[in-house]
Amino acid sequence: MKQLTILGATGSIGQSTLDVVGRHPDRYAVYALTANTRVEPMADICRRHNPVYAVMGDQQSAERLEQLLKGSATRVIAGEQALVQVAGDDDVDIVIAAIVGSVGLLPTLAAVRTGKRVLLANKESLVMAGALFMDEVARHAVELIPIDSEHNAIFQCLPNGFSERLSQQGVTKIVLTGSGGPFRELPLDEFDSITPARAIAHPNWDMGPKISVDSATMMNKGLELIEACWLFDIGEEDVEIVLHKQSIIHSMVAYNDGSVLAQMGKPDMRTPIANALAWPERISSGVEPLDLVKVSQLDFEVADEIRFPCLALARESLRQGGTSPAILNAANEVAVASFLNHRIKFSDIPTLIENTLQHIDAHSADSLDIILADDRRARAYLQHQLERMSA
Ligand code: NAD
Ligand code: MG
C-alpha cells in the first residue's frame, strides 16, 4: 500500500489524480491533501478519501475546513511550512506536485530532498530552479516521473528510462507536440479583443485557469521546452515544437536509426497520472480507449513564433540561462493573473514579459536564495509597471 501526498488536491490535476487513486483502493492510500482557499471542495474530497492531514493555504480557511470536517480523524493544518511537512513526512511514499505556480517549488523540493517518488505536474519548479532541482534529484536518487502529458509521453518513449544520457540511447531529437490552443487560427488583429473566458476555453484539454491561458499564449509550450531540457538533460536545439491540433500524439522521440516513437491516447490527464503512479507497472485509469478510425487524421504544423511570441521568449531565456527562466516565469505569472483580472489585454502578456526580461538582470542560479530574489524582483518590477499603466 503506497501512501500519497497530493499537493494541490482541489485543482484539475489533483482531481484527476484522486479519480485514478479511487479506482485502486488496494494500492493507494491518501496520507495528505492540500488546497489553498477553496474550503468546500476540499471538505468534499477529504470526506471521500480520509487523509491523515488536510493542509489549507491560510489559517482562516483551515478553521472553516475544521468545522466542516467535525468528527472526522483528519488533522487540519495551514501554511507553507505545513506543505513542506506533508511533502517530506516519513510515512509518505509518493508526492504528486500539482500546485500551480512558483508556490509549488519549496514543497516539491522537500519531497525530493526526502527521497519520495515525485510525480511532477508543477512545471514551474523546474523552470525556476532546474539545475538545483535536478542536482537534488540525483543526490537523493529520486524517481522523478513527469505527469505533464508531453514529458510523460517522452518518458514512455525512452525504453531505457532517462537515467542514461539520451545521446547514449541513440536519441537525436525530442518532438514536443502542442495543440496551439484556442487561437491557432484566430486572425492576429483580433488578439487584442480576446477575453479571459475565451482564453481559458481550451479546445482539447480541461485545465486550471493559469495553464489554460499559458496554452493560449503558448507560453505553456515554452515552459515545457525548459522543463524538457532539465528533465531529459538535452539542449534546446534538440527539441522541436510541432503543432498537432488533435492532441492525440502527446510527444515523440527520434532515434539515430530513423525510428520515431510516439505515445498516443485521448487527451485526458488520467493516462499520464496512472502511468506515473504505477510505473513500471500499468494500471487502469478510467480513460476511454482511443478509436483511431474515429480520429481519422493526425495533422502537424510549424509553431509560428510571430503568432506566439512567448515561444521565442522562453527559448531566449533558456539560452541566457541562470535565473533568466525564473524571471520569465515570475513575469508570466503576474501577467497572466492581471489578464485574468481584466487589467491587461491578452496581447500585453508577451510584451510585459519581454519588458521584464530586458529590465531585470539575470544571475547565475547558484542557490535558492538567488533564484527566489530574482523571482521577487521580477514580480515587483512588473507590478510597478502595471500600476503605472493603470494610473
Ligand atoms: P488548478 O488551478 O486547477 O489547481 C491548482 C491547485 O494549486 C489547487 O489545488 C490550488 O488550491 C493550489 N494552489 C494554488 N495556489 C496556491 C497557494 N498559494 N498555496 C497553496 N496551494 C495553492 O491548476 P492545474 O491545472 O491542476 O495545474 C496544476 C499544475 O499542473 C500547474 O503547474 C500546471 O502547469 C500543471 N499541469 C496541469 C495540467 C492540466 O491538465 N491541468 C497538465 C499539465 C501540467
Ligand atoms: Mg503539457
PDB file of N, CA and C in Angstrom, residues 125-137 230 322 365-366 371:
ATOM      1  N   SER A 125       8.343  24.662 -11.070  1.00  0.00           N
ATOM      2  CA  SER A 125       9.504  24.347 -10.211  1.00  0.00           C
ATOM      3  C   SER A 125      10.763  24.143 -11.039  1.00  0.00           C
ATOM      4  N   LEU A 126      10.624  23.361 -12.101  1.00  0.00           N
ATOM      5  CA  LEU A 126      11.798  23.073 -12.939  1.00  0.00           C
ATOM      6  C   LEU A 126      12.214  24.294 -13.734  1.00  0.00           C
ATOM      7  N   VAL A 127      11.239  25.084 -14.162  1.00  0.00           N
ATOM      8  CA  VAL A 127      11.576  26.289 -14.922  1.00  0.00           C
ATOM      9  C   VAL A 127      12.373  27.251 -14.035  1.00  0.00           C
ATOM     10  N   MET A 128      11.947  27.374 -12.793  1.00  0.00           N
ATOM     11  CA  MET A 128      12.607  28.319 -11.883  1.00  0.00           C
ATOM     12  C   MET A 128      13.983  27.843 -11.443  1.00  0.00           C
ATOM     13  N   ALA A 129      14.074  26.566 -11.126  1.00  0.00           N
ATOM     14  CA  ALA A 129      15.268  26.093 -10.403  1.00  0.00           C
ATOM     15  C   ALA A 129      15.811  24.801 -11.001  1.00  0.00           C
ATOM     16  N   GLY A 130      15.778  24.665 -12.316  1.00  0.00           N
ATOM     17  CA  GLY A 130      16.117  23.399 -12.969  1.00  0.00           C
ATOM     18  C   GLY A 130      17.413  22.754 -12.511  1.00  0.00           C
ATOM     19  N   ALA A 131      18.522  23.502 -12.537  1.00  0.00           N
ATOM     20  CA  ALA A 131      19.831  22.903 -12.236  1.00  0.00           C
ATOM     21  C   ALA A 131      19.864  22.397 -10.800  1.00  0.00           C
ATOM     22  N   LEU A 132      19.459  23.279  -9.893  1.00  0.00           N
ATOM     23  CA  LEU A 132      19.457  22.934  -8.477  1.00  0.00           C
ATOM     24  C   LEU A 132      18.503  21.753  -8.202  1.00  0.00           C
ATOM     25  N   PHE A 133      17.354  21.797  -8.795  1.00  0.00           N
ATOM     26  CA  PHE A 133      16.331  20.758  -8.616  1.00  0.00           C
ATOM     27  C   PHE A 133      16.866  19.402  -9.083  1.00  0.00           C
ATOM     28  N   MET A 134      17.460  19.379 -10.294  1.00  0.00           N
ATOM     29  CA  MET A 134      17.933  18.099 -10.842  1.00  0.00           C
ATOM     30  C   MET A 134      19.147  17.576 -10.067  1.00  0.00           C
ATOM     31  N   ASP A 135      19.972  18.488  -9.515  1.00  0.00           N
ATOM     32  CA  ASP A 135      21.080  18.060  -8.643  1.00  0.00           C
ATOM     33  C   ASP A 135      20.540  17.315  -7.429  1.00  0.00           C
ATOM     34  N   GLU A 136      19.482  17.865  -6.855  1.00  0.00           N
ATOM     35  CA  GLU A 136      18.889  17.235  -5.662  1.00  0.00           C
ATOM     36  C   GLU A 136      18.251  15.890  -6.025  1.00  0.00           C
ATOM     37  N   VAL A 137      17.653  15.837  -7.208  1.00  0.00           N
ATOM     38  CA  VAL A 137      17.052  14.576  -7.667  1.00  0.00           C
ATOM     39  C   VAL A 137      18.134  13.497  -7.749  1.00  0.00           C
ATOM     40  N   TRP A 230      15.623  20.242 -18.816  1.00  0.00           N
ATOM     41  CA  TRP A 230      16.137  19.835 -17.492  1.00  0.00           C
ATOM     42  C   TRP A 230      15.871  18.366 -17.224  1.00  0.00           C
ATOM     43  N   GLY A 322      20.984  30.775 -16.199  1.00  0.00           N
ATOM     44  CA  GLY A 322      20.947  31.357 -14.852  1.00  0.00           C
ATOM     45  C   GLY A 322      19.519  31.536 -14.382  1.00  0.00           C
ATOM     46  N   ALA A 365      22.376  30.920 -11.320  1.00  0.00           N
ATOM     47  CA  ALA A 365      21.368  30.347 -10.409  1.00  0.00           C
ATOM     48  C   ALA A 365      22.015  29.392  -9.404  1.00  0.00           C
ATOM     49  N   ASP A 366      22.910  29.944  -8.578  1.00  0.00           N
ATOM     50  CA  ASP A 366      23.711  29.093  -7.697  1.00  0.00           C
ATOM     51  C   ASP A 366      22.988  28.635  -6.437  1.00  0.00           C
ATOM     52  N   ILE A 371      17.717  32.577  -6.717  1.00  0.00           N
ATOM     53  CA  ILE A 371      16.577  32.350  -7.619  1.00  0.00           C
ATOM     54  C   ILE A 371      15.328  33.066  -7.086  1.00  0.00           C
TER      55      ILE A 371
END
